[in-house]
Coordinates of C-alpha atoms in Angstrom, one line a residue:
Chain A
M23 CA 0.0 -0.1 0.4
N24 CA 1.7 3.6 -0.8
E25 CA 1.3 5.1 2.5
S26 CA 2.0 8.7 0.2
R27 CA -1.2 8.3 -1.7
L28 CA -3.3 7.5 1.4
R29 CA -2.0 10.6 2.5
D30 CA -3.5 12.7 -0.1
L31 CA -6.5 12.3 0.6
V32 CA -6.8 12.7 3.9
P33 CA -7.9 16.8 3.4
A34 CA -10.4 15.6 1.0
V35 CA -11.8 12.8 2.9
I36 CA -11.9 16.1 6.0
G37 CA -13.5 18.9 3.6
V38 CA -16.2 16.2 2.7
L39 CA -17.1 15.5 6.2
V40 CA -17.1 19.2 7.0
R41 CA -19.4 19.8 3.9
R42 CA -22.0 17.4 5.5
G43 CA -22.4 19.7 8.6
A44 CA -19.5 18.5 10.5
D45 CA -17.4 20.7 12.9
F46 CA -13.4 20.8 11.8
A47 CA -12.6 19.1 14.7
A48 CA -14.7 15.9 15.1
A49 CA -14.2 15.7 11.3
E50 CA -10.6 15.3 11.5
D51 CA -10.8 13.5 15.0
A52 CA -13.0 10.9 12.9
V53 CA -10.7 11.2 9.4
Q54 CA -7.9 10.2 11.6
D55 CA -9.5 7.4 13.0
A56 CA -10.5 5.8 9.8
L57 CA -6.8 6.3 8.6
V58 CA -5.2 4.5 11.4
E59 CA -7.7 1.6 10.8
A60 CA -6.8 1.9 6.7
V61 CA -3.8 1.5 7.7
R62 CA -3.9 -1.5 9.5
V63 CA -6.5 -2.6 7.1
W64 CA -5.7 -2.4 3.6
P65 CA -2.3 -4.2 3.3
D66 CA -3.8 -7.7 3.5
D67 CA -7.8 -5.8 2.0
P68 CA -7.2 -2.8 -0.2
P69 CA -10.0 -2.0 -1.2
R70 CA -11.2 -0.7 -5.1
D71 CA -12.7 3.5 -4.2
P72 CA -9.8 4.9 -1.4
K73 CA -11.6 7.6 -1.6
G74 CA -14.1 6.0 -0.7
W75 CA -14.3 3.7 2.3
L76 CA -12.0 7.0 4.2
V77 CA -15.4 9.1 3.6
T78 CA -17.7 5.9 4.9
V79 CA -15.6 4.7 7.4
A80 CA -14.9 8.0 8.8
W81 CA -18.1 9.2 8.2
R82 CA -19.7 6.4 10.6
K83 CA -16.9 7.2 13.0
F84 CA -18.1 11.0 13.2
L85 CA -21.1 9.7 13.3
D86 CA -20.9 7.1 16.4
A87 CA -18.5 10.0 18.1
A88 CA -21.7 12.7 17.6
R89 CA -24.3 10.5 18.6
A90 CA -22.1 9.7 22.3
D91 CA -21.9 12.9 22.9
T92 CA -24.9 14.4 22.4
S93 CA -26.1 15.4 25.5
R94 CA -23.0 17.4 25.5
R95 CA -23.1 19.4 22.3
H96 CA -25.0 22.7 22.2
R97 CA -26.7 21.6 18.6
E98 CA -27.6 18.9 16.4
V99 CA -25.5 17.8 13.3
R100 CA -27.6 18.5 10.4
V101 CA -26.3 16.9 6.9
E102 CA -26.2 20.0 5.0
R103 CA -27.9 19.1 1.4
E104 CA -26.3 22.5 -0.2
P105 CA -22.8 22.8 0.1
A106 CA -21.1 25.2 2.0
R107 CA -20.5 27.5 -0.5
G108 CA -22.7 29.4 -3.4
P109 CA -22.3 27.1 -6.2
G110 CA -20.3 29.1 -9.0
E111 CA -17.7 29.5 -6.5
A112 CA -14.4 28.1 -7.1
V113 CA -13.7 25.4 -4.0
D114 CA -10.5 24.1 -2.8
D115 CA -11.2 22.4 1.2
T116 CA -7.4 21.5 0.6
L117 CA -6.3 24.8 0.6
Q118 CA -8.7 26.1 2.6
L119 CA -7.0 23.8 5.7
Y120 CA -3.7 25.1 5.0
F121 CA -4.9 28.3 6.1
L122 CA -6.4 27.3 9.5
C123 CA -4.2 25.0 10.4
A124 CA -1.8 27.3 10.1
H125 CA -4.1 29.8 11.8
P126 CA -2.2 33.6 13.1
S127 CA -4.3 32.2 16.9
L128 CA -2.0 29.1 17.2
T129 CA 1.4 28.9 18.6
P130 CA 4.0 27.8 15.9
A131 CA 4.8 24.3 17.2
S132 CA 0.6 23.7 17.6
A133 CA 0.6 24.8 13.9
V134 CA 3.1 22.5 12.8
A135 CA 1.5 19.6 14.8
L136 CA -1.9 20.2 12.8
T137 CA -0.7 21.5 10.1
L138 CA 1.1 17.5 9.4
R139 CA -2.0 15.2 10.8
A140 CA -5.0 17.7 8.7
V141 CA -3.1 18.4 5.3
G142 CA -0.6 15.9 5.9
G143 CA -2.6 13.1 6.7
L144 CA 0.7 11.7 8.9
T145 CA -0.8 9.6 12.4
T146 CA -0.1 11.0 16.0
R147 CA 1.9 8.8 16.2
Q148 CA 4.1 9.8 13.5
I149 CA 4.4 13.3 14.3
A150 CA 5.5 12.3 18.6
Q151 CA 8.3 10.1 17.3
A152 CA 8.8 12.6 14.6
Y153 CA 9.3 15.2 17.8
L154 CA 10.4 12.8 20.2
V155 CA 7.7 13.5 22.4
P156 CA 4.8 10.5 24.0
E157 CA 1.6 9.9 21.8
A158 CA -0.2 11.7 24.1
T159 CA 1.0 14.6 24.5
M160 CA 1.4 15.3 20.9
A161 CA -2.3 13.6 20.8
Q162 CA -3.3 16.9 23.5
R163 CA -1.5 19.4 21.7
I164 CA -3.3 18.8 19.1
S165 CA -6.5 18.7 20.5
R166 CA -5.9 21.9 22.3
A167 CA -5.2 23.1 18.7
K168 CA -8.2 22.5 18.1
R169 CA -10.0 24.1 20.2
T170 CA -7.8 28.1 20.0
I171 CA -9.5 27.6 16.2
S172 CA -12.9 26.6 17.3
G173 CA -14.8 29.9 16.4
V174 CA -12.3 30.3 12.8
R175 CA -15.1 29.4 10.3
F176 CA -13.8 26.9 7.6
G177 CA -13.1 28.9 4.1
Q178 CA -12.3 32.0 6.1
P179 CA -9.2 33.2 3.5
G180 CA -6.3 34.2 5.7
D181 CA -2.0 35.4 4.9
V182 CA -0.1 32.6 2.5
A183 CA 2.5 34.1 4.9
T184 CA 0.8 32.2 8.2
V185 CA 1.2 28.7 5.9
L186 CA 4.4 29.1 4.6
R187 CA 5.9 29.6 8.8
V188 CA 4.6 26.8 9.7
L189 CA 6.7 24.5 6.2
Y190 CA 9.2 26.4 6.9
L191 CA 9.2 25.0 10.4
V192 CA 8.8 21.6 9.4
F193 CA 11.1 21.2 6.5
N194 CA 13.7 23.0 9.3
E195 CA 13.1 21.2 12.3
G196 CA 12.1 18.1 12.3
Y197 CA 14.2 14.6 12.4
S198 CA 14.0 11.7 13.6
G199 CA 11.1 8.7 13.3
D200 CA 9.9 6.7 10.4
V201 CA 8.9 9.6 8.3
D202 CA 11.3 12.3 7.1
L203 CA 9.9 15.1 7.4
A204 CA 11.7 17.9 5.4
G205 CA 10.5 15.3 2.5
E206 CA 7.2 15.9 4.2
A207 CA 7.2 19.0 4.1
I208 CA 8.4 19.6 -0.2
R209 CA 6.1 17.5 -0.7
L210 CA 3.5 20.1 0.8
T211 CA 4.7 23.3 -0.4
R212 CA 4.4 21.6 -3.5
Q213 CA 0.9 20.5 -2.6
L214 CA 0.6 24.5 -2.0
A215 CA 2.1 25.5 -5.1
A216 CA -0.1 23.8 -7.6
R217 CA -2.9 24.8 -5.9
I218 CA -2.1 29.0 -5.3
N219 CA 0.3 30.9 -7.8
H220 CA 2.4 33.5 -4.8
E221 CA 6.0 33.9 -5.7
E222 CA 6.5 33.0 -2.3
V223 CA 5.4 29.6 -2.1
A224 CA 7.4 29.0 -5.3
G225 CA 10.5 30.1 -3.0
L226 CA 10.3 28.3 -0.1
L227 CA 9.5 25.6 -2.1
A228 CA 13.1 26.2 -4.4
L229 CA 14.3 27.0 -0.9
M230 CA 13.8 23.6 0.4
L231 CA 14.7 22.1 -3.1
L232 CA 17.7 23.5 -2.8
H233 CA 18.7 23.1 0.7
H234 CA 16.8 18.9 0.8
A235 CA 19.5 18.3 -2.8
R236 CA 22.9 19.3 -0.9
R237 CA 21.8 17.9 2.2
P238 CA 23.3 14.5 2.4
A239 CA 26.7 15.9 2.1
R240 CA 26.2 17.7 5.7
T241 CA 25.8 15.6 7.5
G242 CA 29.0 12.5 8.1
P243 CA 29.1 8.8 7.8
D244 CA 29.2 8.9 12.0
G245 CA 26.6 11.8 12.4
R246 CA 28.8 14.4 12.0
L247 CA 28.6 17.8 10.9
V248 CA 30.7 18.3 7.8
P249 CA 31.2 21.9 7.0
L250 CA 31.0 23.5 3.5
A251 CA 34.6 23.2 2.6
E252 CA 35.0 20.4 3.3
Q253 CA 31.3 18.5 1.5
D254 CA 31.9 15.9 -1.1
R255 CA 29.7 17.9 -3.6
S256 CA 29.3 14.8 -5.7
L257 CA 26.3 13.8 -3.3
W258 CA 24.6 16.5 -4.8
N259 CA 21.1 15.4 -6.1
T260 CA 21.3 17.7 -9.2
R261 CA 17.8 16.7 -10.7
L262 CA 17.1 18.9 -6.9
I263 CA 18.7 21.4 -7.6
A264 CA 18.1 22.3 -11.4
E265 CA 14.3 22.1 -10.1
G266 CA 14.5 24.5 -7.6
V267 CA 16.8 26.4 -9.8
D268 CA 14.1 26.6 -12.3
V269 CA 11.6 27.7 -9.7
L270 CA 12.8 30.4 -8.9
Q271 CA 13.9 31.7 -11.7
A272 CA 10.2 31.2 -12.5
A273 CA 9.3 32.9 -9.0
L274 CA 12.3 35.6 -9.5
A275 CA 10.8 36.8 -12.8
R276 CA 8.0 38.2 -11.6
D277 CA 9.2 41.2 -9.7
R278 CA 7.7 40.7 -6.9
L279 CA 10.7 40.0 -4.1
G280 CA 10.5 38.4 -0.6
E281 CA 12.2 36.2 2.1
F282 CA 12.1 32.8 1.0
Q283 CA 13.1 33.8 -2.9
A284 CA 15.4 35.6 -0.7
Q285 CA 17.2 32.6 1.1
A286 CA 16.5 30.2 -2.3
A287 CA 18.8 32.3 -4.1
I288 CA 21.7 32.5 -1.7
A289 CA 21.4 28.5 -1.7
A290 CA 21.2 28.8 -5.4
L291 CA 25.1 29.8 -5.6
H292 CA 25.9 27.7 -3.2
A293 CA 24.4 25.2 -5.3
D294 CA 25.8 26.3 -8.6
A295 CA 29.6 26.6 -7.4
R296 CA 31.8 23.0 -7.5
T297 CA 34.3 24.3 -4.7
V298 CA 33.4 26.8 -1.8
D299 CA 36.0 29.1 -3.6
E300 CA 34.6 29.2 -6.7
T301 CA 31.0 30.2 -5.2
D302 CA 30.1 34.2 -6.0
W303 CA 30.4 35.3 -2.4
V304 CA 29.8 38.6 -3.8
Q305 CA 26.5 38.3 -4.9
I306 CA 25.8 36.5 -2.0
V307 CA 26.6 39.2 -0.1
E308 CA 23.6 41.0 -1.8
W309 CA 20.9 38.5 -1.4
Y310 CA 21.6 39.1 2.3
D311 CA 21.5 42.9 2.3
E312 CA 18.0 42.4 0.7
L313 CA 17.7 39.2 3.0
V314 CA 18.1 41.7 6.3
R315 CA 16.8 44.9 4.1
L316 CA 13.2 42.5 3.8
T317 CA 13.0 40.7 7.6
D318 CA 15.6 42.6 10.0
N319 CA 16.2 38.9 11.2
P320 CA 19.9 38.4 13.1
V321 CA 20.9 35.7 11.7
A322 CA 20.4 37.3 7.9
R323 CA 22.8 39.5 10.1
L324 CA 25.1 37.1 10.8
N325 CA 25.4 34.8 7.9
H326 CA 25.2 38.4 5.7
A327 CA 28.9 39.0 7.6
V328 CA 30.6 35.5 7.0
A329 CA 29.6 36.1 3.7
V330 CA 31.6 39.3 4.0
G331 CA 34.5 37.2 6.0
Q332 CA 34.8 35.5 2.0
A333 CA 34.2 38.1 0.1
D334 CA 36.1 40.6 1.0
G335 CA 39.0 38.8 3.7
P336 CA 38.2 38.1 7.4
R337 CA 39.0 41.5 8.4
A338 CA 35.7 43.1 6.9
G339 CA 33.8 39.6 8.0
L340 CA 35.2 40.7 11.5
A341 CA 34.7 44.5 11.2
A342 CA 30.9 43.2 10.5
L343 CA 30.1 40.7 12.9
A344 CA 31.5 43.7 15.3
E345 CA 28.7 45.7 14.8
L346 CA 27.0 42.3 15.4
D347 CA 25.0 41.5 19.8
P348 CA 27.6 38.6 20.6
A349 CA 25.2 37.0 22.2
L350 CA 23.9 35.6 18.9
P351 CA 23.9 31.8 18.5
R352 CA 27.1 31.2 16.3
H353 CA 28.5 34.0 16.6
T354 CA 31.4 33.2 18.7
A355 CA 32.1 30.2 16.2
A356 CA 31.6 32.3 12.8
A357 CA 34.1 34.7 15.1
A358 CA 36.9 32.0 15.3
Y359 CA 36.6 30.9 11.9
L360 CA 37.1 34.5 10.3
H361 CA 40.8 34.6 12.9
E362 CA 41.8 31.4 11.7
R363 CA 41.4 32.9 7.9
D364 CA 43.4 35.9 9.4
G365 CA 46.3 34.1 10.8
D366 CA 45.6 33.5 14.2
P367 CA 45.2 30.8 15.2
A368 CA 45.5 31.7 19.4
T369 CA 42.5 33.7 19.3
A370 CA 40.7 30.9 17.1
A371 CA 41.3 28.1 18.8
R372 CA 40.1 29.7 22.3
L373 CA 36.4 31.0 20.8
Y374 CA 36.3 27.9 19.7
A375 CA 36.3 26.4 23.0
E376 CA 34.4 29.0 24.2
A377 CA 31.6 28.6 21.2
A378 CA 32.0 24.7 21.9
R379 CA 30.7 25.0 25.4
S380 CA 27.4 27.5 23.9
A381 CA 26.6 24.9 21.3
P382 CA 23.0 24.5 20.4
S383 CA 23.8 21.1 18.9
L384 CA 25.6 17.7 19.7
P385 CA 27.4 17.8 16.4
E386 CA 27.8 21.2 16.3
R387 CA 29.5 21.3 20.0
D388 CA 31.7 18.5 18.6
H389 CA 32.7 20.1 15.7
L390 CA 33.8 23.3 17.6
T391 CA 36.1 21.3 20.1
R392 CA 37.5 19.4 16.9
Q393 CA 38.5 22.9 15.7
A394 CA 40.1 23.6 19.1
A395 CA 41.9 20.6 19.7
R396 CA 42.7 21.0 15.5
L397 CA 44.4 24.2 16.7
N398 CA 45.2 23.8 20.3
A399 CA 47.5 20.8 18.7
Q400 CA 48.8 23.1 16.0
L401 CA 49.5 25.6 18.0
R402 CA 51.7 23.2 20.4
S403 CA 54.3 21.5 18.1
Chain B
M17 CA 10.0 23.8 21.1
A18 CA 12.6 22.7 23.3
K19 CA 13.1 20.0 25.7
Y20 CA 13.9 20.8 29.8
L21 CA 14.7 18.6 32.4
L22 CA 14.1 19.7 36.2
L23 CA 16.0 17.4 37.9
K24 CA 14.8 17.2 41.9
H25 CA 17.8 16.6 44.4
Y26 CA 17.4 14.8 47.9
R27 CA 20.5 16.7 49.1
G28 CA 23.3 19.2 46.8
G29 CA 22.3 22.7 45.5
P30 CA 22.2 25.9 46.4
T31 CA 21.8 26.8 49.9
P32 CA 18.1 25.8 50.7
A33 CA 15.2 29.4 51.3
V34 CA 13.7 27.6 53.7
D35 CA 14.8 25.4 56.2
W36 CA 12.3 21.8 56.3
A37 CA 13.2 18.6 57.7
P38 CA 12.8 15.2 56.1
M39 CA 10.3 13.7 55.1
D40 CA 10.1 11.6 57.2
Q41 CA 9.5 14.5 59.9
W42 CA 7.0 14.9 58.0
T43 CA 3.0 13.8 59.2
P44 CA 1.7 10.9 56.7
D45 CA -0.7 13.9 55.4
E46 CA 1.4 16.4 54.6
V47 CA 3.3 13.8 52.9
D48 CA 0.7 12.5 51.1
A49 CA 0.0 16.3 50.2
H50 CA 3.4 16.3 48.7
V51 CA 2.9 13.1 46.3
Q52 CA -0.1 14.0 45.1
F53 CA 1.8 18.0 44.5
M54 CA 3.7 16.4 41.9
R55 CA 1.2 13.7 41.1
D56 CA -1.2 17.1 39.5
F57 CA 1.7 18.9 38.1
A58 CA 2.6 15.5 35.9
A59 CA -1.0 15.8 35.0
R60 CA -1.6 19.2 34.3
L61 CA 2.1 19.0 32.3
E62 CA 0.4 16.7 30.0
E63 CA -3.1 18.3 29.6
T64 CA -0.7 21.7 28.5
G65 CA 0.5 19.1 26.0
E66 CA 4.3 19.5 27.3
F67 CA 4.7 16.2 29.1
V68 CA 8.0 13.5 27.9
D69 CA 9.1 12.3 31.0
A70 CA 8.9 11.7 34.9
Q71 CA 11.1 9.4 37.1
A72 CA 11.8 9.4 41.0
L73 CA 14.8 7.9 41.8
S74 CA 15.9 5.9 44.4
P75 CA 18.5 7.3 46.8
E76 CA 19.8 3.5 46.2
G77 CA 23.3 2.9 43.9
T78 CA 26.5 3.6 43.8
F79 CA 29.1 5.3 41.8
V80 CA 31.5 3.3 39.5
R81 CA 34.2 3.6 36.9
Y82 CA 36.5 1.3 34.8
G83 CA 39.1 -1.3 37.1
G84 CA 41.8 -2.2 34.6
E85 CA 42.3 -3.8 31.9
G86 CA 41.4 -7.4 32.9
R87 CA 39.7 -6.3 36.7
P88 CA 35.9 -5.3 37.6
P89 CA 34.2 -2.6 38.4
V90 CA 35.3 -0.2 41.0
T91 CA 32.9 0.8 43.0
D92 CA 32.0 3.2 45.2
G93 CA 29.1 3.2 47.8
P94 CA 26.6 4.5 49.3
F95 CA 26.5 7.5 48.8
V96 CA 27.9 10.5 50.5
E97 CA 25.8 11.9 53.3
T98 CA 27.3 16.0 52.0
K99 CA 27.6 15.1 48.7
D100 CA 24.6 16.2 46.3
L101 CA 22.1 13.3 44.8
I102 CA 19.1 13.3 42.2
A103 CA 16.3 12.7 43.4
G104 CA 14.0 11.7 40.0
W105 CA 13.6 14.6 37.0
Y106 CA 10.5 15.3 35.0
I107 CA 11.4 15.9 30.9
I108 CA 9.4 18.3 29.6
D109 CA 9.0 20.1 26.2
V110 CA 8.4 23.9 25.6
E111 CA 7.7 27.2 23.8
S112 CA 10.5 29.3 25.7
W113 CA 13.3 29.3 28.4
D114 CA 10.8 31.4 30.1
R115 CA 7.8 28.8 30.2
A116 CA 11.0 26.6 31.8
V117 CA 11.5 28.3 34.6
Q118 CA 8.3 28.9 35.0
L119 CA 7.3 25.2 35.6
A120 CA 10.2 25.0 37.8
G121 CA 9.1 27.7 40.4
E122 CA 5.5 26.1 40.2
L123 CA 7.1 22.5 41.3
S124 CA 9.3 24.5 43.7
A125 CA 6.2 24.8 45.5
A126 CA 5.5 21.5 46.2
P127 CA 4.3 21.1 50.3
G128 CA 6.5 20.4 53.1
A129 CA 5.8 20.0 57.2
G130 CA 2.8 22.1 57.4
G131 CA 2.0 22.2 54.2
R132 CA 4.1 24.9 53.5
P133 CA 5.8 25.3 50.3
I134 CA 9.3 23.8 50.3
H135 CA 10.7 26.4 47.7
E136 CA 13.0 23.6 47.2
W137 CA 16.3 24.4 44.4
L138 CA 15.0 22.2 40.7
E139 CA 17.8 22.0 37.8
V140 CA 17.0 22.8 34.9
R141 CA 19.1 22.0 32.4
P142 CA 18.3 22.5 27.8
F143 CA 18.9 19.6 26.1
Y144 CA 20.9 19.8 23.0
A145 CA 18.5 20.7 19.8
E146 CA 19.0 17.7 16.4
Q147 CA 20.9 20.4 13.6
P148 CA 18.5 22.3 11.5
T149 CA 18.2 22.3 8.1
V150 CA 19.4 25.0 6.7
T151 CA 22.4 26.1 7.7
E152 CA 23.5 29.3 5.7

């Protein structure tokens, strides 16, 4: 059974139930229950009409739950004869789900969890595994998220930026378990791009493709961080890079630059270079200028300083860093790197050790410790 | 969201803010109230979707080290009265450091003798995070 095809059906089935009169929260619960049953039953007994099967089973579960719940409900369930929207109106339930699950009243973590379940069609267990929390905790997070948006009307117009933030988070921060969340984020963003013609959606898709394509080179076989200069570029997925570049160029041609297009452009410049030294760092600096102008994000400012160090030399990079808050994540690591390039290994070693102490992840901590150890060994000899 | 460890200590840590007697000096009701408070705290974390784990540790055990080639491990126990000893932990998954601190503060108000909050010092430690996908 193709699990990804099963997941594709979930948002549409939720839409069917909602248009029959179920409120979103109950519909989503019913479809999740049907999904869990499908995963269990379909391998041995695949249905001829998968979507029909899901609709039938989910609707039955919804009715059972509604009947059991009647004493607590304030209104009766009405099966609508008319669709929720007027005739002739273009309706896309899946698109509406994206907006609903990314509603600004939700915390980022809640929006991520709800989007992965209702739009992504993942089970609670899969999402819990990906974020390393117990299944009950994730289930509760999703219930609370649905209570938060209980007043939001299905079909209410939304801001694309809210959806893009959620998808970016899924891409950037999901790691373990059976589901590759980066791959899932790409699938959901592709699906969104197919439904809405917006240059920043394309920009985000391009960004994801251009990063995902190069991911195999970023980690060593033992899980260690491989710095840019040492990455084996033959491990890059050139097909994904080509697709990312195409998507980006089409977006940029619309001349409405946004933060995701700018980030994608930087990724494209990296992906276009055969070595770190052949990279067009001058252009990258200009794109970081744009990104800082668009977002005023301190991390973008830090990356800008690092790029200046590559384009204009380590002294220029250190000068750019000096203008920033030293407490920024990776500031000390960046300074260490530039001091070594500037021919000051003693300062670099000291700063690498300091950066290792406040590193946010183990691979970074180990990488920074290794750099300090390397330089200290050099200094002793 | 980020994970934090909230560590309870039998002893050790900064100077106690309140001079609270050991549990065997409390009344049985006071012991029950303390235990119930801990259970309620865990239940609240489950309700808010922030709960990851909770464990209590026996004060028994020992330090162990490698004994050398061909030799058995060397043990050093029982634990010395003057040294730090971990009593247990909660693992929480929360939106911010501030939320972790807030929760630790609430847990620290667990009741002791006379039903009064013990203001116990809790150690709060961040987990290392995973590497983000986007790094440039």
